[in-house]
Amino acid sequence: MPTTSTDPRAAAAALLVPGTTCHGFAVERCETVPELDSDAYVLRHTASGARLLYLACDDENKAFAIGFKTPPADSTGVFHILEHSVLCGSAKFPVKEPFVDLIKSSMQTFLNAMTYPDKTIYPVATTNEQDLYNLMDVYLDAVFNPAIYTKSTIFEQEGWHYELDLPEDAEGDGEGGSASLREGTLRYNGVVFNEMKGALSDPMSVLDDAVNAALYPDTAYAHESGGDPRAIPTLTYEQFLDTHARHYNPSNSYITLYGDLDVDRALAFLDERYLSQPSAASRRMDAAVAAGEDPSTLAPNPLGVQAPVTCEYKRVEMATTPENALVGLGLVLGSALDRKRTIAADILFEALLGSNEAPVKKAVLAAGLGGNVVSYTAAESLQPYELIMLQNAQPGVARELRRVFQDACRDLCEHGVPRERLEAIISSNEYDLRQRDYGIADGVAIACDALSTWLYDDDAATLALKYGPVYEELRGELDGSYFEDLLRELVLENDHMALVELVPVDATEGSEGAEAAELAAKRDAMTDAELADVVERTAALRAAQEAEDTPEAKATLPRLRVSDIGEARPEPPLIVDTTAPIPCLRHGIPTNRLAYAMQYFDLSRVAFEDLPYVTLLCRLLKQLPTSEHSAEELDNLLAGKLGFLSFTTEVMTQPDVDGVRPCLLVSAGALSEKIDALASLPREVWSSTLLLDADADRVRDVLTQIRIGLEQGFINNGHSAALGRAMSYNSPSAVVREQLSGVDFYLFLLDLLDRFDERLDDLRAKLAELADRIFVADGCLASFTGSDEDFDAYWDAAGDLGLGAGNGADTGRDALVVPTPRDRHEAFVIPSDICFAASACDPRRLGIDVTGAWAVAANALSYDYLWNEIRVKGGAYGCGFRAAGERQTAFYTYRDPAIDPSIERVARAGEWLGSFEPDEAAFEGFIVSCVSGMDAPVKPYALTKRRNTTYLAGLDPHAREERRAQMLAATPGKLRSLGTDVTRIAAESPICIFGGRDVIAKSNAGFNVIDLLG
């Protein structure tokens, strides 16, 4: 259970005195980091050279991370493959998948590893201190003593290997019959190989890679650190091992500890267990030196500074749809160690391009060069850069984009960047910093942030974390010409820039055709013995993948017991306050002087065919002027006064299997000192936006940007799209979601854009009519999270939010009639070399009651059976089974190279579960990980939304506690009894596919193929 024995900051101060040594670590310095409410200690392990940063603070969600400087020398993806491979067993923990074992058996709140363009990081987080040491132990042994040195199959599985698919009529020939071998189809397989096929199906990733290659041609950043599928198969096993030995050593490492933990114990653990011990990598290096190798050749890859270069124009071709045409303008900002300049540049470009009202974005959109323009500050590299990206670009507009962009910036340099925009962006950033909602465990995000400067200077361990003085200084710069001078340097006088155009070409000219031709030539050049060897090696790999870990190997893994979990985390009661002008869900959750206000507006008064217009209404609000402010004034006002304001739709399933409760949700957050704005600005937007006079170009721009965003989602997160679509085949709630934000909405949007001019007036009228119908008191439910003082101040300022009882409240009441769901058995073609598959259903339709035991079963299926069958053997990057409460069950695969093999493996999932016989410790691990996932700390805004959804979905307020208790009461026998139901779910859940045309064509499942994105 969580441990908080003493004040961690006081304990660290007493132990870690600068100038002293503690367990082999020299304490170099201590700094207070007020931005994180912590004290930072910078240490170095004297014997090994390992660097360490400890952030002592009162956060029970403790974290550990070890990172290595890993600049690639080519695009084989060796560091990405290593990131995967070292987590496939080690000397101390000789199991096949310790990473997966930890996922399914620990109390981790974060467990992963990440490959960056110049570093690799292995972070973990947990609320349990013993669990932290367990995780540290496995991760440290993985990086320093991985099994890769004795098991080449790990490299083949995670990186790449050949497979020879033989004709069906050749199966009886065994490995004989050279004719049958030569009739086989040679192909590549491997987890990283398939992952990168999916990643590089994203045109934005391809463009970013091309911009990096143009900006940094002589450095590591010119290479694809994740691996180019065309280069990955050139990596040899020996090169793979050599790269690990040269980089995965303590002297090249950066260790972070964070939170309320016993740092004395942690330092002793690191010193005694790992940093003072020889490793597999060091032994290989010693052997190389003993064999006469020049020690200088055994050093890590260098990370050099790129001298300024100017790439006037570069063309990159990609097999994708015409809508994916892009132009990228890359501008190098300077040094990562110049934090003021990097942060200022980020603020500056956000002010110029961050919204449709931003001056430079407005100029680019007005020029009609493309559908959207966005910018991104890449701050986590030695020489940060800004990427300005034109999406849905018109042919041949690259140089014109640069001209329009530079002219707009030149005008701002001469006449001044609007101070209200700069001040608003600074205020918005400061809100985000106070909120500290990283989306992941704080300690993990902070460890990664620290490396954005620490990696390049040992004295800069805390430079990226101490942002307070920088923002204070930049506020002072608003009075001078600092931002104009910076804009001139970065845009008009920059000699380190690149202009790149990504041009879509026909798929027959793309990488798939080249890969197929390459493999055919390789097969023809192979001898019969070599082809037979491919078959034999594949069989050996399969045997290794299917082999069970021995009981002795399993026993090496550290495990928590159910008794380590502790009691459920108490939550303050949810109060339905009917004394407020609008019924209000009141949350007594600590927020660090922030306040969150929400309004849920009933959509049952909206006809089904009008639901897509509700989504458009949500997206156009904030983008159009109101009766009180111009669009530009409103944009600045919202950024300066609020932390955020969003208009979205949510659909809550109901206790009745056919029940649907759709809402339009208005969410806003603000600093406590800006409660008046929290009360007034959302109301102004929903009540006085000038919808009937909406500017045609402005509306068209927003609609085009929605289209582009949806298309990017289909390509990059097709599993989410497939899950939603598959669920719509049997759930009315999912049918509504599809109409609001899924494929049906996308098709509606395409038609609207195609006939935009003729439908514009009707669109304006429809949006205005819907706003009058939706934003009324009847059926509205409010929510507030903040202090009692903020609650009172909010309602004093808000009154009834202008939502009188009249205003057409009864108009169209209960107008929503949802069409009956039906299985469409669809496969949507997207420009990709892989696929995403999903099958989903509402288990209540099958008479199946999904209790907490199903969550344990989902854990076992996802991280035992499906992981081994679909990821390890099949080469898909991701897969899983979900049992989300009592109202959804689903199988999915992510970046999967094939459809039918995964469908067949899913069909056998219930049979596997029916014979599931884990040992006691392993089963307890499944329970521990499930329950700890429910107990993981949640940020105030996310917790508020979860509690509101529980209320609106008609769930018992004690449902989470009951589900938790059911998890704790689960037994192997109970899980086995679910096997028959899992088989039914797999057989009766409709399937949906998003994938490349070639992948879909190879399936025999008889899908209704739809050319969604060409």
Coordinates of N, CA and C in Angstrom, one line a residue, residues 195-298:
E195 N 5.2 -2.0 -37.2 CA 4.8 -0.7 -36.5 C 5.2 0.5 -37.4
M196 N 6.4 0.4 -37.9 CA 6.9 1.6 -38.7 C 6.2 1.7 -40.1
K197 N 5.7 0.5 -40.6 CA 4.9 0.6 -41.8 C 3.7 1.4 -41.5
G198 N 3.1 1.2 -40.3 CA 1.9 2.0 -40.0 C 2.3 3.4 -39.7
A199 N 3.4 3.6 -39.0 CA 3.7 5.0 -38.6 C 4.1 5.8 -39.9
L200 N 4.7 5.2 -40.8 CA 5.1 5.9 -42.0 C 4.0 5.9 -43.1
S201 N 2.8 5.4 -42.7 CA 1.7 5.6 -43.6 C 1.1 7.0 -43.3
D202 N 1.5 7.7 -42.3 CA 1.1 9.0 -41.9 C 1.9 10.0 -42.7
P203 N 1.3 10.8 -43.6 CA 2.0 11.7 -44.4 C 2.7 12.8 -43.6
M204 N 2.1 13.1 -42.4 CA 2.7 14.2 -41.6 C 4.1 13.7 -41.0
S205 N 4.1 12.4 -40.7 CA 5.4 11.8 -40.2 C 6.4 11.8 -41.3
V206 N 6.0 11.4 -42.5 CA 6.9 11.4 -43.6 C 7.5 12.8 -43.9
L207 N 6.6 13.8 -43.8 CA 7.1 15.1 -44.1 C 8.0 15.6 -43.0
D208 N 7.7 15.3 -41.7 CA 8.6 15.7 -40.6 C 9.9 15.1 -40.8
D209 N 10.0 13.8 -41.2 CA 11.3 13.1 -41.4 C 12.1 13.8 -42.5
A210 N 11.4 14.2 -43.6 CA 12.0 14.9 -44.7 C 12.6 16.2 -44.3
V211 N 11.8 16.9 -43.5 CA 12.3 18.3 -43.0 C 13.5 18.1 -42.2
N212 N 13.5 17.1 -41.3 CA 14.7 16.9 -40.4 C 15.9 16.5 -41.3
A213 N 15.7 15.7 -42.3 CA 16.8 15.3 -43.1 C 17.4 16.5 -43.9
A214 N 16.5 17.5 -44.2 CA 17.0 18.7 -44.9 C 17.6 19.7 -44.0
L215 N 17.1 19.8 -42.8 CA 17.7 20.7 -41.8 C 19.0 20.3 -41.2
Y216 N 19.1 18.9 -41.0 CA 20.2 18.4 -40.3 C 20.9 17.3 -41.1
P217 N 21.4 17.6 -42.3 CA 21.9 16.5 -43.1 C 23.1 15.8 -42.6
D218 N 23.9 16.4 -41.8 CA 25.2 15.9 -41.3 C 25.1 15.3 -39.9
T219 N 23.9 15.2 -39.3 CA 23.7 14.8 -37.9 C 22.8 13.6 -37.8
A220 N 22.6 13.1 -36.6 CA 21.8 12.0 -36.3 C 20.3 12.3 -36.7
Y221 N 19.9 13.5 -36.7 CA 18.5 13.9 -37.0 C 18.1 13.7 -38.4
A222 N 19.1 13.4 -39.3 CA 18.8 13.1 -40.7 C 18.2 11.8 -40.9
H223 N 18.3 10.9 -39.8 CA 17.8 9.5 -39.9 C 16.5 9.3 -39.2
E224 N 15.8 8.3 -39.7 CA 14.5 7.9 -39.0 C 14.8 7.0 -37.8
S225 N 14.7 7.6 -36.6 CA 15.1 6.8 -35.4 C 14.2 5.6 -35.2
G226 N 13.0 5.7 -35.6 CA 12.1 4.6 -35.4 C 12.4 3.4 -36.4
G227 N 13.0 3.8 -37.5 CA 13.3 2.8 -38.5 C 12.5 3.0 -39.8
D228 N 13.1 3.0 -40.9 CA 12.5 3.0 -42.2 C 12.3 1.6 -42.7
P229 N 11.0 1.1 -43.0 CA 10.8 -0.3 -43.4 C 11.7 -0.7 -44.6
R230 N 12.2 0.3 -45.4 CA 13.0 -0.1 -46.5 C 14.5 -0.3 -46.0
A231 N 14.8 0.2 -44.8 CA 16.2 0.1 -44.3 C 16.3 -0.9 -43.2
I232 N 15.2 -1.2 -42.4 CA 15.2 -2.1 -41.3 C 15.8 -3.5 -41.7
P233 N 15.5 -4.1 -42.8 CA 16.0 -5.4 -43.2 C 17.5 -5.4 -43.5
T234 N 18.1 -4.2 -43.5 CA 19.6 -4.2 -43.7 C 20.4 -4.4 -42.4
L235 N 19.7 -4.3 -41.3 CA 20.3 -4.4 -40.0 C 20.6 -5.8 -39.7
T236 N 21.9 -6.1 -39.3 CA 22.3 -7.5 -38.9 C 22.2 -7.6 -37.4
Y237 N 22.2 -8.9 -37.0 CA 22.2 -9.2 -35.6 C 23.4 -8.7 -34.9
E238 N 24.6 -8.8 -35.5 CA 25.8 -8.4 -34.9 C 25.8 -6.9 -34.8
Q239 N 25.4 -6.2 -35.8 CA 25.3 -4.7 -35.6 C 24.4 -4.3 -34.5
F240 N 23.3 -5.1 -34.3 CA 22.3 -4.8 -33.3 C 23.0 -5.0 -31.9
L241 N 23.7 -6.1 -31.7 CA 24.4 -6.3 -30.4 C 25.5 -5.3 -30.2
D242 N 26.2 -4.9 -31.2 CA 27.3 -3.9 -31.1 C 26.7 -2.6 -30.7
T243 N 25.6 -2.2 -31.2 CA 25.0 -0.9 -30.9 C 24.6 -0.9 -29.4
H244 N 24.0 -2.0 -29.0 CA 23.6 -2.1 -27.5 C 24.8 -1.9 -26.6
A245 N 25.9 -2.7 -26.9 CA 27.1 -2.6 -26.1 C 27.7 -1.3 -26.0
R246 N 27.6 -0.5 -27.1 CA 28.3 0.8 -27.1 C 27.4 1.9 -26.4
H247 N 26.1 1.7 -26.3 CA 25.3 2.7 -25.8 C 24.6 2.4 -24.4
Y248 N 24.4 1.2 -24.1 CA 23.6 0.8 -22.9 C 24.6 0.6 -21.8
N249 N 25.3 1.6 -21.4 CA 26.2 1.5 -20.2 C 26.0 2.7 -19.3
P250 N 26.3 2.5 -18.0 CA 26.0 3.6 -17.0 C 26.6 4.9 -17.4
S251 N 27.8 5.0 -18.0 CA 28.4 6.3 -18.3 C 27.6 7.1 -19.3
N252 N 26.7 6.4 -20.0 CA 25.9 7.0 -21.1 C 24.4 7.1 -20.6
S253 N 24.2 7.0 -19.3 CA 22.9 6.9 -18.8 C 22.5 8.2 -18.0
Y254 N 21.2 8.4 -17.9 CA 20.6 9.5 -17.2 C 19.4 8.9 -16.4
I255 N 19.5 8.9 -15.0 CA 18.5 8.3 -14.2 C 17.7 9.4 -13.4
T256 N 16.4 9.2 -13.4 CA 15.6 10.1 -12.6 C 14.8 9.4 -11.6
L257 N 14.7 9.9 -10.4 CA 13.8 9.5 -9.3 C 12.9 10.6 -9.0
Y258 N 11.7 10.3 -8.7 CA 10.7 11.4 -8.4 C 9.7 10.9 -7.4
G259 N 9.3 11.9 -6.5 CA 8.2 11.6 -5.6 C 8.6 11.3 -4.2
D260 N 7.5 10.9 -3.5 CA 7.7 10.6 -2.0 C 8.2 9.1 -1.9
L261 N 9.5 9.0 -1.8 CA 10.2 7.7 -1.7 C 11.4 7.8 -0.8
D262 N 11.8 6.6 -0.3 CA 13.0 6.5 0.5 C 14.2 6.6 -0.4
V263 N 14.8 7.8 -0.5 CA 15.9 8.0 -1.5 C 17.2 7.3 -1.0
D264 N 17.3 7.1 0.3 CA 18.5 6.4 0.8 C 18.5 4.9 0.3
R265 N 17.3 4.3 0.4 CA 17.1 2.9 -0.1 C 17.3 2.9 -1.6
A266 N 16.8 3.8 -2.3 CA 16.9 3.8 -3.8 C 18.3 3.9 -4.2
L267 N 19.1 4.8 -3.6 CA 20.5 5.0 -4.1 C 21.3 3.7 -3.8
A268 N 21.0 3.1 -2.6 CA 21.7 1.9 -2.2 C 21.4 0.8 -3.2
F269 N 20.1 0.7 -3.6 CA 19.7 -0.3 -4.6 C 20.4 -0.1 -5.9
L270 N 20.4 1.1 -6.4 CA 21.1 1.4 -7.7 C 22.6 1.0 -7.7
D271 N 23.2 1.4 -6.6 CA 24.6 1.2 -6.5 C 25.0 -0.2 -6.4
E272 N 24.3 -0.9 -5.4 CA 24.7 -2.3 -5.1 C 24.3 -3.3 -6.2
R273 N 23.1 -3.1 -6.7 CA 22.5 -4.1 -7.7 C 23.1 -3.9 -9.1
Y274 N 23.3 -2.7 -9.5 CA 23.6 -2.5 -10.9 C 24.8 -1.6 -11.2
L275 N 24.9 -0.4 -10.7 CA 26.0 0.5 -11.1 C 27.4 0.1 -10.7
S276 N 27.5 -0.7 -9.7 CA 28.8 -1.2 -9.3 C 29.1 -2.6 -9.7
Q277 N 28.2 -3.1 -10.6 CA 28.3 -4.5 -11.1 C 28.6 -4.5 -12.6
P278 N 29.4 -5.4 -13.1 CA 29.6 -5.5 -14.6 C 28.3 -5.9 -15.2
S279 N 28.2 -5.5 -16.5 CA 26.9 -5.8 -17.3 C 27.3 -6.6 -18.5
A280 N 26.3 -7.1 -19.2 CA 26.5 -7.9 -20.4 C 27.1 -7.0 -21.4
A281 N 26.7 -5.7 -21.5 CA 27.3 -4.8 -22.4 C 28.7 -4.5 -22.1
S282 N 29.1 -4.3 -20.9 CA 30.5 -4.0 -20.5 C 31.4 -5.2 -20.8
R283 N 30.8 -6.4 -20.6 CA 31.6 -7.6 -20.9 C 31.9 -7.7 -22.4
R284 N 30.9 -7.4 -23.2 CA 31.2 -7.4 -24.6 C 32.2 -6.4 -25.0
M285 N 32.1 -5.2 -24.4 CA 33.1 -4.2 -24.7 C 34.5 -4.6 -24.3
D286 N 34.6 -5.2 -23.1 CA 35.9 -5.6 -22.6 C 36.5 -6.7 -23.5
A287 N 35.6 -7.5 -24.0 CA 36.1 -8.6 -24.9 C 36.6 -8.0 -26.2
A288 N 35.9 -6.9 -26.7 CA 36.3 -6.3 -28.0 C 37.7 -5.6 -27.8
V289 N 37.9 -5.0 -26.7 CA 39.2 -4.3 -26.4 C 40.3 -5.4 -26.3
A290 N 40.0 -6.5 -25.6 CA 41.0 -7.6 -25.4 C 41.3 -8.2 -26.8
A291 N 40.4 -8.1 -27.7 CA 40.6 -8.7 -29.0 C 41.4 -7.8 -30.0
G292 N 41.7 -6.6 -29.4 CA 42.5 -5.6 -30.2 C 41.7 -4.5 -30.9
E293 N 40.4 -4.4 -30.6 CA 39.7 -3.3 -31.2 C 40.1 -2.0 -30.6
D294 N 40.2 -0.9 -31.5 CA 40.5 0.4 -31.1 C 39.4 0.9 -30.2
P295 N 39.7 1.3 -28.9 CA 38.6 1.7 -28.0 C 37.8 2.9 -28.5
S296 N 38.4 3.7 -29.4 CA 37.7 4.9 -29.9 C 36.5 4.5 -30.8
T297 N 36.6 3.3 -31.4 CA 35.5 2.8 -32.2 C 34.4 2.2 -31.4
L298 N 34.6 2.1 -30.1 CA 33.6 1.5 -29.3 C 32.8 2.5 -28.5

